[in-house]
Coordinates of C-alpha atoms and ligand atoms in Angstrom, one line a residue:
Chain A
M1 CA -0.2 0.3 -0.3
S2 CA 1.1 3.2 -1.2
A3 CA -0.7 6.3 -0.8
S4 CA -0.3 10.5 -0.4
A5 CA -3.4 12.3 1.0
D6 CA -3.9 15.5 3.1
A7 CA -5.7 12.8 5.1
P8 CA -4.4 9.0 4.0
P9 CA -7.2 6.6 2.4
G10 CA -8.0 4.2 4.5
S11 CA -6.6 5.2 8.2
P12 CA -10.0 5.2 10.8
P13 CA -12.1 8.2 10.1
G14 CA -13.2 10.5 13.1
L15 CA -11.8 11.4 16.2
R16 CA -9.0 9.9 17.9
V17 CA -7.8 10.2 21.2
S18 CA -4.5 9.5 22.8
V19 CA -4.3 10.2 27.3
D20 CA 0.4 10.4 27.9
L21 CA -0.8 8.4 31.1
N22 CA 2.4 9.4 32.3
L23 CA 1.1 12.8 33.3
C24 CA -2.2 11.5 33.7
Q25 CA -2.9 11.7 38.0
A26 CA -6.6 10.3 38.0
Y27 CA -8.1 13.1 38.8
A28 CA -11.3 11.8 37.4
Q29 CA -12.3 15.4 36.0
C30 CA -12.6 13.4 31.9
C31 CA -14.2 11.2 33.3
Y32 CA -17.2 14.1 35.5
A33 CA -16.9 15.5 31.8
A34 CA -17.1 12.3 29.6
P35 CA -17.8 9.2 31.1
R36 CA -19.9 6.9 28.3
H37 CA -15.4 7.5 27.6
F38 CA -13.2 7.7 30.6
R39 CA -13.6 5.7 33.6
I40 CA -11.2 5.1 36.5
E41 CA -11.2 1.2 37.8
G42 CA -9.7 -0.1 40.8
H43 CA -7.7 3.7 42.5
E44 CA -6.6 5.0 39.6
A45 CA -6.7 3.2 36.4
L46 CA -7.9 5.2 33.7
Y47 CA -9.3 3.6 30.9
Y48 CA -10.7 5.6 28.0
D49 CA -12.0 5.9 24.5
P50 CA -9.5 6.1 21.4
A51 CA -12.2 6.2 19.1
P52 CA -14.9 7.5 20.3
A53 CA -17.9 8.5 17.7
A54 CA -18.3 11.8 15.6
Q55 CA -21.9 12.8 17.5
D56 CA -20.0 12.7 21.1
R57 CA -16.8 15.5 19.8
D58 CA -18.3 17.7 21.8
D59 CA -18.5 15.8 25.9
I60 CA -15.1 14.7 24.3
E61 CA -13.2 18.2 23.6
R62 CA -15.2 19.1 27.5
A63 CA -13.3 16.3 29.0
R64 CA -9.8 17.3 27.3
V65 CA -10.2 21.2 28.6
A66 CA -11.7 19.7 31.8
C67 CA -7.3 17.8 32.3
P68 CA -6.0 19.5 34.7
V69 CA -2.2 18.0 33.6
Q70 CA -3.9 18.8 29.5
A71 CA -2.8 14.2 29.4
I72 CA -5.5 14.8 26.6
R73 CA -5.4 15.3 23.1
V74 CA -7.5 14.8 20.0
E75 CA -7.0 14.8 16.9
D76 CA -11.1 15.8 15.0
P77 CA -10.1 15.5 11.3
E78 CA -13.9 17.5 10.5
R79 CA -12.8 20.7 12.6
R80 CA -9.1 20.9 11.8
G81 CA -8.6 24.7 11.1
Chain B
M1 CA 16.1 25.6 7.8
A2 CA 16.4 22.9 5.5
R3 CA 15.9 23.6 1.7
T4 CA 12.4 22.7 0.6
S5 CA 13.3 20.5 -1.9
E6 CA 15.5 18.4 0.6
R7 CA 13.8 14.8 1.1
A8 CA 13.4 12.9 4.3
V9 CA 13.1 9.5 5.2
I10 CA 11.6 8.2 8.3
V11 CA 11.5 4.4 8.5
G12 CA 9.6 3.0 10.8
A13 CA 5.7 3.9 10.3
G14 CA 5.0 3.7 15.6
L15 CA 5.5 6.5 17.6
A16 CA 7.8 7.4 17.1
A17 CA 8.1 8.5 14.1
L18 CA 4.3 9.6 13.7
R19 CA 6.0 12.4 16.6
G20 CA 9.5 13.3 14.5
A21 CA 6.7 13.6 11.2
E22 CA 5.0 15.9 13.1
A23 CA 8.2 17.4 14.9
M24 CA 9.5 18.0 11.3
R25 CA 6.4 19.8 9.6
A26 CA 6.2 22.0 13.1
A27 CA 9.8 22.8 12.7
G28 CA 9.2 24.1 8.8
F29 CA 10.3 21.4 6.9
S30 CA 7.9 21.5 3.6
G31 CA 9.8 19.2 1.6
P32 CA 8.5 15.7 0.5
L33 CA 8.7 13.5 3.1
A34 CA 7.8 9.5 3.1
V35 CA 7.2 7.2 6.4
I36 CA 8.2 3.9 5.6
G37 CA 6.9 0.7 7.6
A38 CA 6.7 -2.8 8.0
E39 CA 2.7 -3.4 8.6
P40 CA -0.4 -2.6 7.1
H41 CA -1.3 -0.1 9.6
Y42 CA -1.2 3.6 9.9
P43 CA 1.1 4.7 13.5
Y44 CA -1.6 3.2 15.9
D45 CA -0.6 2.9 20.4
R46 CA 0.8 -0.3 21.9
P47 CA -0.4 0.3 25.6
P48 CA -4.0 0.0 25.3
L49 CA -2.7 -3.3 23.3
S50 CA -2.2 -5.5 26.4
K51 CA -4.5 -3.2 28.4
H52 CA -8.6 -2.0 27.4
V53 CA -8.1 -4.6 23.7
L54 CA -7.2 -7.1 26.1
A55 CA -10.3 -6.7 28.3
G56 CA -12.7 -5.8 25.5
A57 CA -13.0 -2.8 25.9
I58 CA -12.8 -1.6 22.4
P59 CA -11.4 -3.4 18.9
A60 CA -7.7 -3.8 18.4
D61 CA -7.7 -1.3 14.8
A62 CA -9.2 1.4 17.8
T63 CA -6.3 2.7 18.6
T64 CA -4.7 4.2 16.0
L65 CA -2.8 7.4 16.9
P66 CA -4.2 11.2 16.5
G67 CA -1.8 12.9 14.5
I68 CA -2.0 11.2 11.1
H69 CA -4.2 14.3 9.1
G70 CA -2.8 16.5 8.2
L71 CA 0.8 15.8 8.7
D72 CA 1.1 15.7 4.8
A73 CA 3.5 12.8 4.2
D74 CA 3.7 9.7 1.8
W75 CA 3.1 6.1 3.1
H76 CA 4.8 3.6 2.3
L77 CA 2.9 0.5 4.6
G78 CA 3.2 -2.7 4.8
N79 CA 6.3 -2.8 3.0
P80 CA 9.1 -2.8 5.1
A81 CA 12.8 -1.1 4.6
I82 CA 16.0 -4.1 3.3
G83 CA 18.3 -2.4 3.7
L84 CA 20.6 0.7 4.2
D85 CA 22.9 2.3 1.1
R86 CA 24.7 5.5 2.6
G87 CA 27.0 6.2 -0.4
R88 CA 23.6 7.0 -2.1
R89 CA 21.2 7.8 0.5
A90 CA 19.0 5.7 0.0
V91 CA 16.6 3.3 1.7
L92 CA 15.5 0.1 0.1
L93 CA 12.1 -1.2 0.4
A94 CA 11.2 -4.8 -0.2
D95 CA 9.1 -4.5 -3.3
G96 CA 12.8 -3.5 -5.1
R97 CA 11.9 -0.2 -4.6
D98 CA 14.5 2.6 -3.5
L99 CA 13.8 5.6 -1.6
P100 CA 16.6 8.5 -2.1
Y101 CA 16.7 10.5 1.6
D102 CA 18.2 13.2 2.3
R103 CA 17.2 13.5 5.9
L104 CA 16.6 10.3 7.6
L105 CA 14.9 9.4 10.9
I106 CA 15.6 5.4 12.3
A107 CA 12.4 4.4 14.5
T108 CA 11.3 0.6 14.4
G109 CA 11.2 0.1 17.5
T110 CA 11.1 -3.5 18.8
R111 CA 9.4 -6.9 18.3
A112 CA 8.5 -9.4 20.9
R113 CA 11.3 -12.1 21.5
P114 CA 10.2 -15.6 20.1
W115 CA 9.9 -18.3 22.3
P116 CA 13.3 -20.6 21.1
N117 CA 11.5 -23.7 20.0
P118 CA 10.3 -22.1 16.2
H119 CA 8.7 -24.5 15.8
E120 CA 6.2 -25.3 19.7
G121 CA 6.1 -21.2 19.1
R122 CA 3.2 -21.2 16.5
L123 CA 1.5 -23.0 18.3
A124 CA -2.5 -22.7 18.5
G125 CA -3.0 -21.6 21.7
V126 CA 0.2 -20.0 21.9
F127 CA 1.0 -16.4 21.2
T128 CA 4.0 -12.2 22.1
L129 CA 2.2 -9.7 22.5
R130 CA 3.4 -6.7 20.5
G131 CA 1.1 -5.4 17.7
R132 CA -2.7 -4.9 16.7
D133 CA -3.1 -8.0 14.6
D134 CA -1.4 -10.1 17.9
A135 CA -3.8 -7.9 20.0
A136 CA -6.3 -8.6 18.6
A137 CA -6.4 -12.5 17.3
L138 CA -5.1 -12.9 22.2
R139 CA -8.5 -11.0 23.0
R140 CA -10.0 -13.3 21.1
A141 CA -8.7 -16.6 22.5
L142 CA -9.5 -15.1 25.6
A143 CA -12.7 -14.8 25.1
A144 CA -12.8 -18.7 24.0
G145 CA -12.5 -19.3 27.3
P146 CA -9.6 -20.7 27.7
R147 CA -9.6 -23.6 30.6
R148 CA -6.1 -21.5 31.6
V149 CA -3.3 -19.1 30.2
L150 CA 0.0 -19.8 30.6
V151 CA 2.5 -16.1 31.1
I152 CA 6.1 -17.0 30.3
G153 CA 7.8 -14.3 31.8
G154 CA 7.2 -11.8 34.3
G155 CA 8.1 -8.6 33.5
F156 CA 5.4 -6.0 32.8
I157 CA 4.1 -7.4 29.9
G158 CA 3.1 -10.7 31.4
C159 CA 2.4 -8.8 34.6
E160 CA 0.3 -6.4 32.5
V161 CA -1.4 -9.7 31.0
A162 CA -1.7 -12.0 33.9
S163 CA -3.7 -9.6 35.8
L164 CA -6.0 -8.7 33.4
C165 CA -6.5 -12.5 32.5
R166 CA -7.8 -12.0 36.3
K167 CA -9.1 -9.1 36.0
L168 CA -11.8 -11.5 32.7
G169 CA -11.9 -14.5 35.7
L170 CA -9.6 -16.4 34.3
P171 CA -7.0 -18.9 35.2
V172 CA -3.1 -17.7 35.5
T173 CA -0.3 -19.1 36.1
L174 CA 2.6 -16.7 35.7
V175 CA 6.4 -18.3 35.1
E176 CA 10.0 -16.8 36.2
P177 CA 13.0 -18.3 36.3
G178 CA 13.7 -15.0 38.1
P179 CA 13.2 -14.7 42.4
T180 CA 10.4 -12.4 42.3
P181 CA 7.6 -10.9 39.4
L182 CA 10.1 -7.4 37.7
A183 CA 12.7 -8.4 39.7
R184 CA 14.9 -6.7 36.9
V185 CA 14.2 -3.7 36.5
L186 CA 12.7 -2.8 40.4
G187 CA 14.3 -6.2 42.2
S188 CA 12.8 -8.8 44.0
T189 CA 12.5 -6.2 47.3
V190 CA 10.1 -4.3 45.2
G191 CA 8.6 -6.8 42.6
A192 CA 7.4 -9.0 46.2
F193 CA 5.1 -6.6 46.9
I194 CA 4.3 -6.0 43.3
G195 CA 3.9 -10.0 42.9
A196 CA 2.0 -10.3 46.4
I197 CA -0.7 -7.7 44.7
H198 CA -0.8 -10.4 42.4
A199 CA -1.4 -13.0 44.2
G200 CA -3.5 -11.8 45.9
H201 CA -6.2 -11.4 43.4
G202 CA -5.1 -15.4 42.3
V203 CA -2.6 -14.9 40.0
E204 CA -0.9 -18.5 39.7
I205 CA 2.7 -16.8 40.1
R206 CA 6.0 -19.4 39.4
C207 CA 9.0 -18.0 40.3
G208 CA 12.6 -19.3 39.7
A209 CA 10.6 -21.4 37.2
E210 CA 11.5 -22.5 33.7
V211 CA 9.6 -23.7 31.3
E212 CA 11.1 -26.5 29.1
W213 CA 9.4 -27.3 26.1
L214 CA 5.6 -26.2 25.1
E215 CA 3.1 -29.4 24.1
D216 CA 0.8 -29.8 22.0
A217 CA -2.2 -32.5 20.5
E218 CA -3.4 -31.3 17.0
G219 CA -0.7 -29.0 16.2
R220 CA -2.9 -27.4 19.5
L221 CA -0.8 -26.6 22.9
V222 CA -2.0 -28.5 26.1
R223 CA -0.3 -27.5 28.3
A224 CA 3.8 -26.9 29.3
H225 CA 7.0 -28.9 31.0
L226 CA 8.6 -27.6 33.6
V227 CA 12.5 -27.6 34.3
D228 CA 11.7 -29.5 37.0
G229 CA 9.8 -32.7 35.6
S230 CA 6.4 -29.8 37.1
R231 CA 3.4 -29.5 34.7
I232 CA 0.8 -27.0 33.8
D233 CA -2.5 -27.3 31.4
A234 CA -2.9 -24.7 29.1
D235 CA -4.8 -23.1 26.2
V236 CA -3.3 -20.7 26.1
A237 CA 0.4 -19.8 26.5
V238 CA 1.6 -15.7 26.3
I239 CA 5.5 -15.4 26.0
A240 CA 6.2 -12.0 27.1
L241 CA 10.0 -12.7 27.1
G242 CA 11.4 -9.0 25.6
A243 CA 12.5 -7.0 22.9
V244 CA 14.3 -7.2 20.3
R245 CA 15.2 -3.9 18.2
N246 CA 14.9 -4.1 14.8
T247 CA 18.1 -3.2 13.3
E248 CA 19.0 -6.0 11.0
W249 CA 18.2 -4.3 7.8
L250 CA 20.9 -1.7 8.1
D251 CA 23.2 -4.4 8.8
G252 CA 25.6 -3.3 5.5
S253 CA 25.1 0.3 6.6
G254 CA 28.2 0.3 8.3
L255 CA 25.9 2.4 11.0
S256 CA 26.4 0.9 14.9
A257 CA 23.4 -1.7 14.9
D258 CA 23.7 -3.9 17.3
P259 CA 20.1 -6.4 18.3
G260 CA 21.2 -4.1 21.3
G261 CA 20.2 -1.3 19.5
V262 CA 21.8 1.9 16.7
D263 CA 23.8 4.4 18.4
C264 CA 23.0 7.7 18.8
D265 CA 25.9 10.8 19.5
A266 CA 25.4 13.4 22.1
S267 CA 23.4 15.5 19.4
G268 CA 21.5 12.2 18.8
H269 CA 22.4 11.6 14.5
V270 CA 23.6 8.4 14.4
H271 CA 27.6 7.6 14.0
D272 CA 29.0 4.8 12.0
T273 CA 31.3 1.8 13.0
D274 CA 34.3 4.3 13.3
G275 CA 32.4 6.1 15.8
Q276 CA 31.9 9.0 12.8
T277 CA 28.8 11.2 13.0
D278 CA 26.3 11.0 10.1
P279 CA 24.5 14.6 10.6
R280 CA 21.5 13.1 7.6
I281 CA 20.3 10.6 9.9
A282 CA 18.6 10.3 13.6
A283 CA 17.6 7.8 15.6
A284 CA 14.2 7.5 17.9
G285 CA 12.6 5.5 20.1
D286 CA 12.7 1.8 21.2
V287 CA 15.4 1.5 18.8
A288 CA 17.7 4.5 19.7
R289 CA 20.4 3.5 22.2
F290 CA 22.2 7.0 23.3
S291 CA 23.9 8.4 26.4
H292 CA 21.4 10.0 29.4
P293 CA 23.3 13.2 30.4
L294 CA 20.7 12.2 34.0
Y295 CA 23.0 9.1 34.1
E296 CA 26.4 9.7 33.3
G297 CA 26.4 9.1 30.3
R298 CA 25.8 5.4 31.1
R299 CA 24.7 4.1 27.5
V300 CA 20.7 3.6 27.2
A301 CA 17.9 1.8 25.0
L302 CA 14.3 2.8 26.4
E303 CA 11.4 0.6 25.8
H304 CA 8.5 4.0 28.1
W305 CA 7.0 5.1 25.5
S306 CA 6.7 9.4 26.4
H307 CA 10.3 8.9 26.0
A308 CA 10.0 7.5 22.5
A309 CA 7.8 10.4 21.9
A310 CA 9.9 13.6 23.1
Q311 CA 12.6 12.2 21.8
A312 CA 11.7 11.7 18.1
V313 CA 10.6 15.8 19.2
H314 CA 13.9 16.0 19.5
A315 CA 15.1 14.2 16.4
G316 CA 12.7 15.6 13.8
R317 CA 13.3 19.1 15.1
L318 CA 17.5 18.0 14.6
L319 CA 16.2 16.9 11.4
A320 CA 14.0 19.9 10.2
G321 CA 17.6 22.4 11.0
T322 CA 16.6 23.6 14.2
P323 CA 18.2 21.6 17.0
P324 CA 17.2 21.7 19.6
G325 CA 19.8 23.9 22.3
E326 CA 20.5 21.0 24.5
P327 CA 21.6 16.6 24.6
Y328 CA 18.0 14.6 24.5
G329 CA 18.1 13.9 28.1
A330 CA 14.0 13.3 29.3
L331 CA 14.3 12.1 33.0
P332 CA 13.1 7.7 31.3
T333 CA 9.5 7.6 32.8
F334 CA 6.9 4.6 32.0
W335 CA 3.1 3.1 33.6
S336 CA 1.9 0.2 33.4
T337 CA -1.2 -0.7 34.4
Q338 CA -2.2 -4.7 35.7
G339 CA -5.5 -5.0 36.0
D340 CA -6.5 -2.4 37.9
L341 CA -3.0 -2.1 39.1
V342 CA -1.4 2.0 38.9
V343 CA 2.9 1.6 37.8
K344 CA 4.9 4.5 37.5
S345 CA 7.9 5.0 37.9
A346 CA 11.0 7.8 37.0
G347 CA 14.5 7.8 36.0
L348 CA 17.0 4.5 36.0
T349 CA 16.6 1.4 39.3
E350 CA 20.5 0.3 37.3
G351 CA 22.6 0.3 39.6
A352 CA 20.8 0.6 43.0
D353 CA 22.3 -0.2 46.1
A354 CA 19.0 1.2 48.5
V355 CA 15.2 1.1 48.0
A356 CA 13.4 3.0 50.7
I357 CA 8.6 3.3 50.8
T358 CA 9.3 7.0 51.8
Q359 CA 5.4 6.9 51.3
G360 CA 2.2 4.6 52.1
D361 CA 2.4 0.9 52.5
P362 CA 3.4 -1.9 50.4
A363 CA 1.0 -3.6 52.7
A364 CA -2.3 -2.1 51.7
G365 CA -1.4 -2.3 47.8
R366 CA -0.2 1.3 48.0
F367 CA 3.9 2.6 47.9
I368 CA 6.2 4.7 47.1
A369 CA 9.8 2.9 46.3
L370 CA 12.3 5.6 46.1
Y371 CA 15.4 4.5 44.6
G372 CA 19.0 5.1 46.2
R373 CA 22.4 4.6 44.4
A374 CA 25.8 6.4 46.5
G375 CA 24.4 8.5 48.5
R376 CA 21.4 10.4 45.7
C377 CA 18.4 9.1 44.9
I378 CA 18.3 7.9 41.0
A379 CA 14.3 6.6 40.7
A380 CA 10.7 6.4 42.2
L381 CA 8.2 4.0 41.9
S382 CA 4.2 4.5 42.7
V383 CA 2.1 1.8 42.5
D384 CA -1.4 2.7 43.0
S385 CA 0.3 6.5 44.2
A386 CA 0.6 8.5 41.3
R387 CA 0.3 11.6 43.2
W388 CA 3.3 11.2 44.7
L389 CA 5.5 10.9 41.9
P390 CA 5.7 14.5 40.7
A391 CA 7.9 15.2 43.8
H392 CA 9.5 12.1 43.8
A393 CA 10.9 12.6 40.4
E394 CA 12.0 16.3 40.7
M395 CA 14.3 14.5 43.9
V396 CA 15.6 12.6 40.3
A397 CA 15.6 14.4 38.2
A398 CA 17.7 17.0 41.2
G399 CA 19.8 13.8 42.8
A400 CA 19.1 15.2 45.4
P401 CA 20.6 12.6 48.6
F402 CA 19.3 9.4 49.6
P403 CA 18.0 8.9 51.9
P404 CA 15.7 11.9 51.7
H405 CA 15.4 13.4 54.2
G406 CA 12.8 16.8 55.4
A407 CA 9.4 15.6 56.0
A408 CA 6.4 15.4 53.8
A409 CA 3.3 15.3 55.8
D410 CA 2.6 11.2 56.4
R411 CA 6.0 9.4 55.5
P412 CA 6.3 6.9 58.3
K413 CA 8.7 8.1 61.6
A414 CA 11.8 6.8 60.2
I415 CA 12.2 5.5 56.4
K416 CA 12.8 1.7 57.2
I417 CA 15.8 1.2 53.6
L418 CA 15.9 -1.7 52.3
E419 CA 17.9 -4.2 49.6
P420 CA 16.8 -3.3 46.6
G421 CA 17.7 -7.3 45.4
F422 CA 19.4 -6.7 42.0
S423 CA 20.8 -9.9 41.0
Ligands
LIG1 C1 1.9 -4.6 24.4 C2 2.4 -3.2 25.1 C3 3.0 -2.8 25.6 C4 2.7 -1.1 26.6 N1 2.9 -0.2 27.2 C5 3.7 0.2 27.7 C6 2.8 0.4 28.6 O1 1.9 1.1 29.3 N2 3.8 2.5 29.1 C7 5.1 2.5 28.3 O2 6.3 3.2 29.0 N3 5.1 1.6 27.5 C8 4.7 0.1 27.2 N4 5.0 0.2 25.6 C9 5.8 0.8 24.9 C10 5.7 1.7 23.9 O3 4.2 1.5 23.3 C11 6.9 1.9 23.4 O4 7.2 2.3 23.6 C12 7.0 2.4 22.2 O5 5.6 1.9 20.8 C13 8.1 2.6 21.4 O6 8.0 3.4 20.0 P1 8.4 3.4 18.7 O7 7.8 3.9 17.2 O8 10.0 3.4 18.8 O9 8.6 1.6 18.3 P2 7.4 0.7 18.0 O10 5.8 1.1 18.4 O11 7.8 -0.5 18.0 O12 7.2 0.8 15.8 C14 7.9 1.1 15.1 C15 7.3 1.0 13.3 O13 8.7 0.3 13.5 C16 8.1 -1.0 11.9 N5 9.0 -1.3 12.1 C17 10.2 -2.3 12.3 N6 11.1 -2.8 11.4 C18 11.1 -2.2 9.9 C19 11.6 -2.3 8.9 N7 12.8 -2.5 8.4 N8 11.7 -0.9 8.0 C20 9.8 -0.5 8.1 N9 9.1 -0.9 9.3 C21 10.2 -0.7 10.5 C22 7.3 -2.5 12.9 O14 5.6 -2.4 12.3 C23 6.8 -1.2 14.6 O15 5.5 -0.6 13.0 C24 4.5 -1.2 25.2 C25 5.0 -1.9 24.4 C26 3.7 -3.0 24.3 C27 4.1 -4.3 22.8
LIG2 S1 -8.9 14.3 33.8 FE1 -7.0 14.6 33.7 S2 -5.1 13.0 34.8 FE2 -8.0 13.6 35.7 S3 -7.3 11.9 35.3 FE3 -8.7 12.0 33.4 S4 -5.9 12.5 32.2 FE4 -6.7 11.9 34.2

C-alpha cells in the first residue's frame, strides 16, 4: 500500500483520542466531563475510548479541556482549521 | 533550516515515527516526507493493546494514533525497509524500490522476543504480544474462555497480561525464572511487593521456575513442561520474554547497530562503526541507544512510550535543521496498568544499592519506593500512588541526597532502608 494525501486513505475516519498516562494523575475530571468515554477502575487506572463516535465530540472536547495536566490529546479531522 | 527541495524519509511507522514527522513539519520542514512501515497499519498506540484491547473494552483497530491527518506524508505501509545505502543516500524497500533521502529518521522500534523453539512457538494457542494483530488474536483466544492461561515471563507485559486475565476471571499461571516478578527492573524487594498484590487477585505465580517445552495435541497447545519436571495444563500461552530491536535492515550500512539498538551521539545523530557522526540521519524511540546525561552518560535504549515521543520530537527538530539547544535527556518515565493496579516510574533503577518506602505501605498495596545509589536518588516507583510521584521525580531529576530528609505529611517516622535485591 502506498498513498499520499492530506487525510490518508484507509486511515480510520473520525475522532482520535490518546492520553499520556505518565502525566495523568487520576484526577478524574475527564470522567465527570465525559463519563461514557473515560472511567477510572481500581484506585487510578484510567480506561478511555480512543475512537469515540463523531457525535460525541463535544463531550470529548469538554474532557480534554477539563484535564488539569493537559494529558488528553484529541484529533478531529472534521474540525481541523 | 533544511531547504524545501530536500527529501525526508522516516523508517518505521510507530509512535516515534509519527511524532518525529509532526515535529519536522512543526519546525518548518516542507519538503517531501515519506514514512515506511513494515506493518500494513497507520501508526497506532501499543500500550492499550495489553490493557483495553485484551480486556475487550475496545477493538484493536481503535488504537490508531492522533496526528496522522494533516501531516502531508507519503505512506509506504506493509513494505518494510530491507537495507540502507548511505553512499547513494537511499533506503531499499522490500518491494524492490529505492527511496532517496536527504534526511533520515530511524524509528523501527522493537519486536517481541520469540519462543526459542520455532515449532512450539507456532502452535495454536501460543502468542506473543507486540502488534495490533497479535492483540486482536490473543483477545479472541481469551474471549473463548480458555481453561488456563500460561504467561511465560514476569516483566511488565507478562504482569499486565496475567493480571488482566484475572480481571476477566480466567485462571492464570505466571512462570518467571527470577526470584520475583519484575525483579530485573525493580529488584526482588519491590518485585515481591507487587507479586503479592497479583497473587492476592488469584494469579498463580511460579518464580524460580522455567518452562522447558510446550506440548501439543494436533497442533494445539495442551500443556507446558517445566525444568523441575512439573507440568501446567494450559490452552493459551503468552510468551513475554522481552523485546529485540529491529536493526537487521541496517546490516551493511556501516552504522553502529546491533540487536541492542542503533547508536546515537549526544546530538541525536547516529554514528558509524568508526564513531563518525552521520549528520543526515537520526534515530529515536525503542530502537535508539544513546548516552543519558542524567546517568553519567551511561548508554541506554529505553522502551518507554513517553521517551519514544519526546526523543522523536528532538530528532525531528534536529533533522528539520532547527536543533534543540541541548542534548536529549528527558527523565525516563513509564507507566504500566496491571489489571486495576497502576505502576509508574521515574528514572532508571539500574545500579541501585538501596530502596526506601517513602509513602504508603506495600502491605496495603499502595506505596512509593525511592531508589538510591551511592547516596543519590536515582529512581522512584509508585504503586497506586501516582499523586506522590511528581515530587519524587523531581528529587530524582535533581539527584537529591539519598536517603531523603525533609518531611512529607504522612511519611513514616523512620524511613526503612531496604536491600533492593538486584542480582
Ligand atoms: C503490548 C505493549 C504494551 C506497552 N505498554 C506500555 C506502557 O504501559 N507504558 C509505556 O511507557 N510503554 C509501553 N509500551 C512500550 C511503548 O509502546 C513503546 O515504547 C513505543 O511503542 C515505542 O515506539 P517506537 O515508535 O519507538 O517503536 P514501535 O512502536 O515498535 O514502532 C516501530 C515501527 O517500525 C516498524 N518497523 C520495524 N522494522 C521495520 C522496517 N525494517 N521497515 C519499516 N518499518 C519497520 C514496526 O512495524 C513498527 O510499527 C508497550 C508496548 C507494548 C508492545
Ligand atoms: S482529567 Fe486528566 S489527569 Fe484526570 S484522570 Fe482524566 S486524563 Fe487523568
